[in-house]
Coordinates of C-alpha atoms and ligand atoms in Angstrom, one line a residue:
X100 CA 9.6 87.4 -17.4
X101 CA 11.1 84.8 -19.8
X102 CA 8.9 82.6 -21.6
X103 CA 11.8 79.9 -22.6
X104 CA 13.1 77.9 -19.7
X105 CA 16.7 79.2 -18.4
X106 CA 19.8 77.0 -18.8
X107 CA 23.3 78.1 -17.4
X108 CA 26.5 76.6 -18.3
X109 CA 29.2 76.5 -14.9
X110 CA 33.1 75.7 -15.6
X111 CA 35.0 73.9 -12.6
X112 CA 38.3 72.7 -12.2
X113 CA 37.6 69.0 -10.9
X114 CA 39.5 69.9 -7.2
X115 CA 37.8 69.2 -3.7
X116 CA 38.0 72.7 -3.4
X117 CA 35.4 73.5 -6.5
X118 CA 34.0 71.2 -7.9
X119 CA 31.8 69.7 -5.1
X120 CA 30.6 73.9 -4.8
X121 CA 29.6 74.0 -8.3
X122 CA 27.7 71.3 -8.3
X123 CA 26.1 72.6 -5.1
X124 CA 25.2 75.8 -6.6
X125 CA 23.7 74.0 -10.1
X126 CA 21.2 72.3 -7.3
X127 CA 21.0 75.6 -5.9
X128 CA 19.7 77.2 -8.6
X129 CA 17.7 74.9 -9.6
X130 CA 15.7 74.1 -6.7
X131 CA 15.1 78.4 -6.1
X132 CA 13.5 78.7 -9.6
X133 CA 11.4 76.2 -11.5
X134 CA 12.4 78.4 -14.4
X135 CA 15.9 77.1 -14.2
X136 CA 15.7 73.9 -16.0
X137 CA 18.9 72.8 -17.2
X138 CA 22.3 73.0 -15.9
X139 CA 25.9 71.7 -17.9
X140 CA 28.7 71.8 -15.6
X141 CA 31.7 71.4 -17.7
X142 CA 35.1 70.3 -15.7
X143 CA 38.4 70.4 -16.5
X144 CA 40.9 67.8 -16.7
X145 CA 43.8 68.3 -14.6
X146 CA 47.2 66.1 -13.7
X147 CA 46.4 64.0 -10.6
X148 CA 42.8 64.1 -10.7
X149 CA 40.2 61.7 -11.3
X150 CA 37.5 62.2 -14.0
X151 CA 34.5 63.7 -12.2
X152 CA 32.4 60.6 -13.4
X153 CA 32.0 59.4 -8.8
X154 CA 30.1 62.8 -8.9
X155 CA 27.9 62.3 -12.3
X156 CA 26.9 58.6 -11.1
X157 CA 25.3 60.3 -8.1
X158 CA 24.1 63.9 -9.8
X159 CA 22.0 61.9 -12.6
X160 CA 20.2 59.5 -9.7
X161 CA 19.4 63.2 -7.5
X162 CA 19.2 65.8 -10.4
X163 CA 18.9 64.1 -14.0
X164 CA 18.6 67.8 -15.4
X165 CA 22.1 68.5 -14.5
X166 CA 24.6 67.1 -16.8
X167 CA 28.3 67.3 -15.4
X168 CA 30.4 66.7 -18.6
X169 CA 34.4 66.3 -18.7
X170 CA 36.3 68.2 -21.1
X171 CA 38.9 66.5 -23.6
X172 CA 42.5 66.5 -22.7
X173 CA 44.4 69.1 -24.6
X174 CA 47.0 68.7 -27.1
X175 CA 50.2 69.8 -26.0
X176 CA 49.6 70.8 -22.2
X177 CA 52.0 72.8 -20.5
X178 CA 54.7 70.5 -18.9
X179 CA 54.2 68.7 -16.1
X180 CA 56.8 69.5 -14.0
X181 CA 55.3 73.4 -13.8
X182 CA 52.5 71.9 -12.2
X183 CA 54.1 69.9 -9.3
X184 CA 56.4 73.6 -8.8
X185 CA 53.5 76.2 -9.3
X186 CA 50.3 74.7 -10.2
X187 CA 48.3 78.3 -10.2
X188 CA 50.9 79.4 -13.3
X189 CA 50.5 75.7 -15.0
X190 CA 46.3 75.6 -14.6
X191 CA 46.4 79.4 -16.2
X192 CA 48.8 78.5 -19.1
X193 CA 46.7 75.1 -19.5
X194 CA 43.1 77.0 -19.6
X195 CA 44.7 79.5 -22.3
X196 CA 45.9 77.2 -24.4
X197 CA 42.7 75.6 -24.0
X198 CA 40.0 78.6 -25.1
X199 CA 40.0 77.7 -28.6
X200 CA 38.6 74.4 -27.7
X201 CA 36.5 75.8 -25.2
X202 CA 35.1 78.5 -27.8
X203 CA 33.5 75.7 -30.0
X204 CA 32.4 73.2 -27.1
X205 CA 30.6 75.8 -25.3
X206 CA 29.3 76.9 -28.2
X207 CA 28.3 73.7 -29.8
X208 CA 26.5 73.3 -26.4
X209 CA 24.8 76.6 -26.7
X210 CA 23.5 76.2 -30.1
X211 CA 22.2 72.8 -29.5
X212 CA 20.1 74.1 -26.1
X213 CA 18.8 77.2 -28.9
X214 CA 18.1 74.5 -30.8
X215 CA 15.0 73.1 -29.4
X216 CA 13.5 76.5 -29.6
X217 CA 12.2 76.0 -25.4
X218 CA 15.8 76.5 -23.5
X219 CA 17.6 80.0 -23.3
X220 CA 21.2 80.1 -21.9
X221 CA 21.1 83.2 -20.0
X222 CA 24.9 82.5 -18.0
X223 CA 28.2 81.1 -17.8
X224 CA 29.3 80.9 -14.6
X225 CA 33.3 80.8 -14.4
X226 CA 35.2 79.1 -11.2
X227 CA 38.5 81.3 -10.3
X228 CA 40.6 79.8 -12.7
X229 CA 38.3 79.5 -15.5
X230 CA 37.8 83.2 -15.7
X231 CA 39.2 83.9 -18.7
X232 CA 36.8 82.4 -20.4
X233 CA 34.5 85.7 -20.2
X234 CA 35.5 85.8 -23.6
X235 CA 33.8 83.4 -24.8
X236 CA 30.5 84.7 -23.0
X237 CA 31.2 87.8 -24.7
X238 CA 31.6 86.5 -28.1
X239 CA 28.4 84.5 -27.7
X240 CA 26.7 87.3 -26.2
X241 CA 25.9 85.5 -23.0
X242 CA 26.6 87.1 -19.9
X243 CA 29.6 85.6 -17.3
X244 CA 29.5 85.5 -13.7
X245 CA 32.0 84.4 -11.6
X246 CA 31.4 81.8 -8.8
X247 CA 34.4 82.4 -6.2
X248 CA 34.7 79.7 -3.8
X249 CA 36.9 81.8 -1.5
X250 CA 36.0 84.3 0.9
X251 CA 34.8 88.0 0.8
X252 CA 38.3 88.8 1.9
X253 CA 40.2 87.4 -1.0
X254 CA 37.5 88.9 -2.9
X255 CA 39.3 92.4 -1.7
X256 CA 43.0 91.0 -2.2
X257 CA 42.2 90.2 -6.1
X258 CA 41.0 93.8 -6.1
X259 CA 44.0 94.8 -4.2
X260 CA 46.4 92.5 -6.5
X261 CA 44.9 94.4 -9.9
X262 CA 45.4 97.6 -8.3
X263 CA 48.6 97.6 -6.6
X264 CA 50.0 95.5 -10.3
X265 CA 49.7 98.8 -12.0
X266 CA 51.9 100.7 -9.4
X267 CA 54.3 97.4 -9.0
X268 CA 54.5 94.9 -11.5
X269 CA 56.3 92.7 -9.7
X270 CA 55.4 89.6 -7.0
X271 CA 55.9 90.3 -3.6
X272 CA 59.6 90.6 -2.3
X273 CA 59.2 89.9 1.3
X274 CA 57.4 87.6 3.3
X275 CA 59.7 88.1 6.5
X276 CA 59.1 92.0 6.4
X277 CA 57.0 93.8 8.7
X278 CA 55.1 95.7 6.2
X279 CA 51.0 95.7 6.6
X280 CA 48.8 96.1 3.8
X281 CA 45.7 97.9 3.4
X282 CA 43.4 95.3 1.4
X283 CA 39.6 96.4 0.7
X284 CA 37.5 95.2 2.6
X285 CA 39.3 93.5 6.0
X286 CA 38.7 95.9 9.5
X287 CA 42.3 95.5 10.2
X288 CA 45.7 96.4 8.2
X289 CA 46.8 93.0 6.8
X290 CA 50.3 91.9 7.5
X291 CA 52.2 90.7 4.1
X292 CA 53.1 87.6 5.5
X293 CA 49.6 86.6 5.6
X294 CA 49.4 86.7 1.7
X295 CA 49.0 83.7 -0.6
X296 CA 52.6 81.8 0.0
X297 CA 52.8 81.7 -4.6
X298 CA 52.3 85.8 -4.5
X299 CA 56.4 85.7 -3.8
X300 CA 56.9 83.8 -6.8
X301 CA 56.8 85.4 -10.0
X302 CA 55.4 82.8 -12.1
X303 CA 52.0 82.5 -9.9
X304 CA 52.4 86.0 -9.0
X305 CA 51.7 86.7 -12.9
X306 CA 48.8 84.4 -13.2
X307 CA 46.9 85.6 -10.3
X308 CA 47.3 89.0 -11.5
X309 CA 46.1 88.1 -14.4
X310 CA 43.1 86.2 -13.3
X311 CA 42.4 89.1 -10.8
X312 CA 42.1 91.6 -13.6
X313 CA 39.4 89.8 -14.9
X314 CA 37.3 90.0 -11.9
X315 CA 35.7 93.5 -13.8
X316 CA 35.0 92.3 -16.5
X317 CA 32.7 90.0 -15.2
X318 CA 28.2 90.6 -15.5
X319 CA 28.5 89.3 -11.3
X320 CA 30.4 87.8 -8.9
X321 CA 29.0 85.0 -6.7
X322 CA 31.0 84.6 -3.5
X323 CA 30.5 81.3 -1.0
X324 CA 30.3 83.3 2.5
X325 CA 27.5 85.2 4.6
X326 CA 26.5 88.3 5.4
X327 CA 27.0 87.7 8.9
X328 CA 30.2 86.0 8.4
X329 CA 32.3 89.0 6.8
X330 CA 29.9 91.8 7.0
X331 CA 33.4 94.4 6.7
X332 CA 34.0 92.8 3.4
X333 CA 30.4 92.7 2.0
X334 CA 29.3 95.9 3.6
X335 CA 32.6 97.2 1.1
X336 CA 32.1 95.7 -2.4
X337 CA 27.8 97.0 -1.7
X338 CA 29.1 100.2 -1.9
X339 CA 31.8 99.8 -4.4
X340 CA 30.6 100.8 -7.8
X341 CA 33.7 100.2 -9.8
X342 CA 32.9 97.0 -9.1
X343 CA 31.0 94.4 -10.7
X344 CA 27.7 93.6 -8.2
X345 CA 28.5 90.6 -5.7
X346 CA 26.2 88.0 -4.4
X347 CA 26.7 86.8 -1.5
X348 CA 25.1 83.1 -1.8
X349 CA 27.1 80.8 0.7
X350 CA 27.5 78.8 2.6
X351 CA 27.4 76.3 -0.2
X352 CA 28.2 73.1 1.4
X353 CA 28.6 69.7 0.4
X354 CA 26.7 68.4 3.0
X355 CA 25.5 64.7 1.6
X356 CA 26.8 62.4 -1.6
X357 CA 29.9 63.1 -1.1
X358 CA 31.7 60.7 -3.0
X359 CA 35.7 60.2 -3.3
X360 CA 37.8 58.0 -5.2
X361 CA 40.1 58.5 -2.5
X362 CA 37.9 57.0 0.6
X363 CA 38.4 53.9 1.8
X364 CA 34.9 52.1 3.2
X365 CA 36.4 49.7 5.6
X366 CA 38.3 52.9 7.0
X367 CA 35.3 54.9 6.8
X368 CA 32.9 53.0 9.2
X369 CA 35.7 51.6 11.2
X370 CA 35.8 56.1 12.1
X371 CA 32.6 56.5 12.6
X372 CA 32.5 53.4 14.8
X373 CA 35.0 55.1 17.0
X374 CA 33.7 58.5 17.1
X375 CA 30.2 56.8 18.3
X376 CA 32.1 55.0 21.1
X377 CA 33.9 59.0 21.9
X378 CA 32.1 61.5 24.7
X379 CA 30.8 64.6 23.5
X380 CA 33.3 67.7 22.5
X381 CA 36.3 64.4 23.5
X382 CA 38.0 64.5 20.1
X383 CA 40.1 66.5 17.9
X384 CA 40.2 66.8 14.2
X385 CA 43.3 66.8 12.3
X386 CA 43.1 67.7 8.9
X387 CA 44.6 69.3 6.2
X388 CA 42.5 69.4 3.2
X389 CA 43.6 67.8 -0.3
X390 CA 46.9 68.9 -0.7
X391 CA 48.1 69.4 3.0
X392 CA 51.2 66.7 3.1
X393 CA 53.8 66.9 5.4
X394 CA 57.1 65.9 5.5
X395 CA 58.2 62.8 8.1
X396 CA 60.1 66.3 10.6
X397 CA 56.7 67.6 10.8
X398 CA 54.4 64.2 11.1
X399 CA 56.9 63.3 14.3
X400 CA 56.1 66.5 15.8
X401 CA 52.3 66.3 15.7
X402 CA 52.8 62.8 17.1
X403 CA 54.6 64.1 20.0
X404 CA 52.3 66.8 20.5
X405 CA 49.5 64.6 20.6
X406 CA 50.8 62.0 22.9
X407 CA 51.9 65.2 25.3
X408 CA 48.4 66.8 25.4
X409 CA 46.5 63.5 26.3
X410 CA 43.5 64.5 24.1
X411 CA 41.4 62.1 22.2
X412 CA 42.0 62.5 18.2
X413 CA 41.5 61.5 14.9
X414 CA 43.8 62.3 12.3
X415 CA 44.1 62.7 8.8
X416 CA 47.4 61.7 7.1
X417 CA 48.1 63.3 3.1
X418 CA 50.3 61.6 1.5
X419 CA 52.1 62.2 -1.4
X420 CA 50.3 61.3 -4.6
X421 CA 53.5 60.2 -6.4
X422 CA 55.1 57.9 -4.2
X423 CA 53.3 55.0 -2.4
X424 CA 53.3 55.6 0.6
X425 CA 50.7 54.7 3.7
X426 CA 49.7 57.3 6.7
X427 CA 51.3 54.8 9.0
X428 CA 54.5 54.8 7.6
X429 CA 54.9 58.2 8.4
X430 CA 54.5 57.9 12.2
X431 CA 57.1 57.4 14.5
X432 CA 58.1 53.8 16.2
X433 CA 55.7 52.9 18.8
X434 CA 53.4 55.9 18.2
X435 CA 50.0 54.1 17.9
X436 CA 50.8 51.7 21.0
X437 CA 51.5 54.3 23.0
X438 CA 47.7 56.4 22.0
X439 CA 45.7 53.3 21.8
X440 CA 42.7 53.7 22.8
X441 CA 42.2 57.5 22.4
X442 CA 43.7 58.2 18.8
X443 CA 42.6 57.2 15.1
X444 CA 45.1 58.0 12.2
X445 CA 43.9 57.7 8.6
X446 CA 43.7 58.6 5.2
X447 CA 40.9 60.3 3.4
X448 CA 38.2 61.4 6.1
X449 CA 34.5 61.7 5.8
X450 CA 35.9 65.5 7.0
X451 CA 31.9 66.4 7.0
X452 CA 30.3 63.3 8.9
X453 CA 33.6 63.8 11.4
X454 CA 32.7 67.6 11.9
X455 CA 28.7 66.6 12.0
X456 CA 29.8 64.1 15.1
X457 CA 29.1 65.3 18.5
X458 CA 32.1 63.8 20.2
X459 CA 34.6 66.2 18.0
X460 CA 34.5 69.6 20.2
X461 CA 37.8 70.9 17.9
X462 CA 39.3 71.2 14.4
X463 CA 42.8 71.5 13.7
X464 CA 42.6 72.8 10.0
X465 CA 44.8 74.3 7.2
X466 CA 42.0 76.7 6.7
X467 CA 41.0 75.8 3.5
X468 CA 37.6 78.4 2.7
X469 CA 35.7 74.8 2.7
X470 CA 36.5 73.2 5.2
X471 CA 36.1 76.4 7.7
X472 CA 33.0 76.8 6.2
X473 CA 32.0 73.4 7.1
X474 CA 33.2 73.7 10.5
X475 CA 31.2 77.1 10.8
X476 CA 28.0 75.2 9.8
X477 CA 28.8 72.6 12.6
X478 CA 29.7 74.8 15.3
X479 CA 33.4 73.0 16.0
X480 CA 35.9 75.4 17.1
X481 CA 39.1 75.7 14.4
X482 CA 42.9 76.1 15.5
X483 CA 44.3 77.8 12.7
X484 CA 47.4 75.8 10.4
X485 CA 47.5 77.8 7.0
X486 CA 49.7 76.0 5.0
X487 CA 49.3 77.0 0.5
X488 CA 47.1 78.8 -1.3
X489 CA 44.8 81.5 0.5
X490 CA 44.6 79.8 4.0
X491 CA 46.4 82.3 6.0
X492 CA 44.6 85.4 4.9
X493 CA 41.4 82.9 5.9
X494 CA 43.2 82.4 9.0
X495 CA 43.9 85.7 9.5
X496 CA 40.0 86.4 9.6
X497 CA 39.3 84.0 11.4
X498 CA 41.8 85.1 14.3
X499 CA 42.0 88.1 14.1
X500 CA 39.2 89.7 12.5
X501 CA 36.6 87.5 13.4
X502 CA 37.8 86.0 16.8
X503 CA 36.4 82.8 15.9
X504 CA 39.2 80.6 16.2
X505 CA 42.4 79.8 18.2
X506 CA 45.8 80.6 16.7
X507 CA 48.0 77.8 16.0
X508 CA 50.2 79.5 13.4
X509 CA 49.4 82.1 10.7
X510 CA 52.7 81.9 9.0
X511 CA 53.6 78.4 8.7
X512 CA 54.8 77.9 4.7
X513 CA 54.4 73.9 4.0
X514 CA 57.7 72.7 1.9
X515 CA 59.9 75.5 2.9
X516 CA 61.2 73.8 5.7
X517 CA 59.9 75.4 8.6
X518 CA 58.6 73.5 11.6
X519 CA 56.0 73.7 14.3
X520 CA 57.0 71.9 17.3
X521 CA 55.0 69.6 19.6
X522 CA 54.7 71.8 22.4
X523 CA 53.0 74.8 19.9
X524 CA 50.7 71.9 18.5
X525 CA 49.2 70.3 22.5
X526 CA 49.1 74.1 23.4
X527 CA 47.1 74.8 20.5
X528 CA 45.3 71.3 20.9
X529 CA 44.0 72.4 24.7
X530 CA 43.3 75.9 23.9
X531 CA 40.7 74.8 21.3
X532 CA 39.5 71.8 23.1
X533 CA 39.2 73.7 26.7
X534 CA 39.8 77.3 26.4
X535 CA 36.7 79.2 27.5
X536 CA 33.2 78.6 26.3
X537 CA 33.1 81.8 25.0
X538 CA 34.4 81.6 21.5
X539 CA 32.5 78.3 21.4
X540 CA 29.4 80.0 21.9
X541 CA 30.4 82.6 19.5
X542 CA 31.0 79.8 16.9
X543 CA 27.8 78.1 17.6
X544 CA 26.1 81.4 17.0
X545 CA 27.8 81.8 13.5
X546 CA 26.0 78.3 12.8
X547 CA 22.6 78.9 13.8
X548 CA 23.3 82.5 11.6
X549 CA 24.7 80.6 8.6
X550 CA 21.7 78.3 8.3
X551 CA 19.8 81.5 8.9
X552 CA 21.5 83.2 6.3
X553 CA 19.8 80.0 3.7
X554 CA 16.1 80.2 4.9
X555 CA 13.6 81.1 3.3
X556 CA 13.8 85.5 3.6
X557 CA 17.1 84.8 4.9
X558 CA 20.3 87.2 3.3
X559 CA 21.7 84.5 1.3
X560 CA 18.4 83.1 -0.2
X561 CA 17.8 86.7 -1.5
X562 CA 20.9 87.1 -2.8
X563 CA 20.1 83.6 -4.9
X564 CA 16.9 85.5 -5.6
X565 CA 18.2 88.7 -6.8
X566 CA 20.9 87.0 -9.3
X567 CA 18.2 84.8 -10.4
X568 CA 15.5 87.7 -10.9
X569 CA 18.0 90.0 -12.7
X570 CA 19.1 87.1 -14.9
X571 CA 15.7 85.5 -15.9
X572 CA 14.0 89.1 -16.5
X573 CA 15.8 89.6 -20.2
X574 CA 13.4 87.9 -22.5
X575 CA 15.3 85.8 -24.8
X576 CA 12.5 85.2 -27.1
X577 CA 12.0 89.0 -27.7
Ligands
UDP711 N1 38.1 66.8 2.6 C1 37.6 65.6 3.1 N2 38.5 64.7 3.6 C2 39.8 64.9 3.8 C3 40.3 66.2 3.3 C4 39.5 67.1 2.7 O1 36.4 65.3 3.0 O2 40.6 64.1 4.3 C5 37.2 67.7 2.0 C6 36.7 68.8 2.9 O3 35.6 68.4 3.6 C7 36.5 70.0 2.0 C8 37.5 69.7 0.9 O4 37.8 68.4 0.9 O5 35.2 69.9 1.5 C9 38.7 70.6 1.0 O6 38.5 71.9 0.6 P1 39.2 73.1 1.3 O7 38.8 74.3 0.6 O8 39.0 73.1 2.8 O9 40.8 72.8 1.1 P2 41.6 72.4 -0.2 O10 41.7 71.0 -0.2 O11 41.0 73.1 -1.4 O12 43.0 73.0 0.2

């Protein structure tokens, strides 16, 4: 057992998407083991994002033992226009170009913890993107774990990525064919168009392959899901042994101090003043996640398909981030007079009070691996809208593999022009809000087994165990 506390160092990019799981997991770990004792989460700085310091105000109040620490701006980033066209190619040239940089910091942080003679760094624990910093772990002898805030299944398509790059080096060619994929880990084949929407592009293609191949050469993965959730997936990579061990540790919500520069207060309460005056199971959820904006073609249509179906909503409006523009000026003339009374349209939402509500009975979602999780951990019923990144492999598991949610679209690309009408959207809309109790029940059962899954004894809680148990048992001092 080691006689020096533990510290562990986690890199994040500051997204919705990871950062708010990092920090989750630092509390995590903390709260499993008193020998964890200190926790530096470092986090990038990215175009478009805010400084993480909404996050640090609260983290010092709750846990002053976890210090969340931005990193400088490099010199010299990788133009700016790359990342409005392919961010995945611009955040993997920008962390590159940053490891020097990184090489000193995290080791001027190491030597400093060594330096008190009671703290031991025994991990690094990488996000996705920050991967390739392994190295660094390597040259400071300090073993890397990755923390993949995706699912089990996109745990088998980076596998799948590294593998099929050394028969094809090229991005996909296709997304219209018919061809079907056998990916490790999913039940089913997987249909091509159901991969990541930047895999056809040879610029992102190249950087997930690259950040795939490092997936090996990591001590551990960590991966936010459940047993229960993807047993196909898990079951796989237990019995892989090419592969490094995975932990299966999730769900790691965000469940309270959630702050976000982007919520507006008045807008906040004047929601949750609504939803309280809502029946139970009355209202729908739009949302998209960060990134999900749509152009005016596509807000007109969900308009029309939510004055069609008649069903109480409350819906979330991107925008985009470079041009000032309000939700409301996306909507059509008329459009709010004609739902008053039964719809809500704004900004930013408290997505995880909304979900937590009783009168919301269904989620239309993009699918991002957070906010299904989430609604998993509520028990709301998702209609599946994939629109970037990973969403519609999620979708895919979620419809077909799983049979947990109702299928809007799977292939719906956002920015490439396609459409989905109003009359998809009410069908959709009334299929999740009324369609048969059964898939309800079989999503309120994935709840109850996802809180399971965090007890005390309970598959997730070991897996927290194990990692910890395996990392803590090296003696530093010796
Ligand atoms: N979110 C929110 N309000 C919004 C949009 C998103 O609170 O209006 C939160 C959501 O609860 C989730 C995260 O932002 O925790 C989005 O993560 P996800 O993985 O679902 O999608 P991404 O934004 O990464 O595409």
């Amino acid at each position: 057992m080691a006689k020096k506390a533990a510290a562990f160092i986690l890199v994040s990019l500051p997204v919705t998407g990871h950062l708010p799981v990092t920090i989750e997991l630092a509390k995590r770990l903390m709260n499993h083991d008193r020998r964890v004792k200190n926790i530096t989460i470092l986090s990038w700085r990215l175009p478009f994002t805010s400084p993480s310091s909404s996050y640090s105000d609260a983290l010092s109040r709750s846990h002053p033992d976890i210090d969340l620490v931005d990193l400088p701006e490099i010199e010299d980033p990788p133009p700016l226009d790359l990342y409005t066209r392919v961010a995945e190619a611009y955040i993997y040239r920008y962390i590159i170009k940053a490891l020097p940089v990184l090489r000193e910091i995290i080791s001027a942080l190491v030597s400093s913890y060594h330096a008190s003679g009671s703290v031991h760094v025994v991990g690094l624990v990488l996000d996705f993107f920050s991967n390739p910093l392994i190295d660094v772990g390597d040259d400071l002898n300090i073993p890397s774990y990755i923390l993949l805030t995706c699912s089990a299944g996109f745990l088998g398509l980076m596998k799948y990525l590294s593998e099929r790059h050394r028969r094809v080096a090229s991005e996909f060619d296709d997304r219209s064919c018919h061809e079907l994929l056998s990916i490790p880990g999913f039940d089913r084949s997987v249909p091509v168009n159901v991969m990541p929407p930047r895999l056809f592009q040879k610029d992102s293609h190249e950087a997930y392959v690259k950040l795939a191949e490092r997936f090996k050469d990591a001590k551990g993965i960590l991966v936010n899901t459940f047993t229960d959730l993807e047993p196909h997936a898990i079951d796989y990579f237990s019995r892989e042994e090419n592969y490094p061990p995975v932990y299966v540790v999730g769900p790691v919500v965000n469940l309270e101090n959630r702050p976000n520069p982007n919520i507006d207060p008045v807008e906040h309460d004047m929601i949750m003043r609504w939803l309280d005056e809502q029946h139970e199971s009355s209202v729908v959820f739009f949302c998209f996640g960060s990134k999900g904006v749509l152009d005016s073609m596509q807000v007109k249509e969900i308009a029309l398909g939510l004055e069609s179906c008649g069903c109480r909503f409350l819906w979330s409006i991107r925008t985009n981030p470079m041009k000032d523009v309000k939700p409301y000026d996306l909507l059509p003339d008329g459009f709010m007079g004609r739902v008053t009374g039964r719809g809500v349209v704004c900004g930013w939402a408290p997505q995880v009070e909304v979900l937590s509500h009783k009168a919301v009975g269904g989620f239309v979602s993009h699918c991002g691996w957070n906010s299904i999780l989430e609604s998993l951990w509520f028990g709301v019923p998702i209609a599946t809208w994939p629109m970037y990144a990973e969403q519609h492999l999620n979708a895919f598991t979620m419809t077909k593999e799983l049979g947990l949610a109702v299928e809007l679209r799977l292939d719906y690309v956002s920015g490439h022009g396609s459409v989905v009408i109003a009359e998809e959207i009410s069908r959709a809309v009334r299929s999740v809000m009324n369609g048969g109790d059964s898939r309800r029940e079989k999503v309120k059962e994935m709840a109850g087994l996802a809180r399971k899954a965090l007890m005390d004894g309970g598959s997730s809680f070991s897996a927290v165990s194990t990692f910890l148990r395996e990392l803590l048992a090296v003696d530093p001092s010796s």
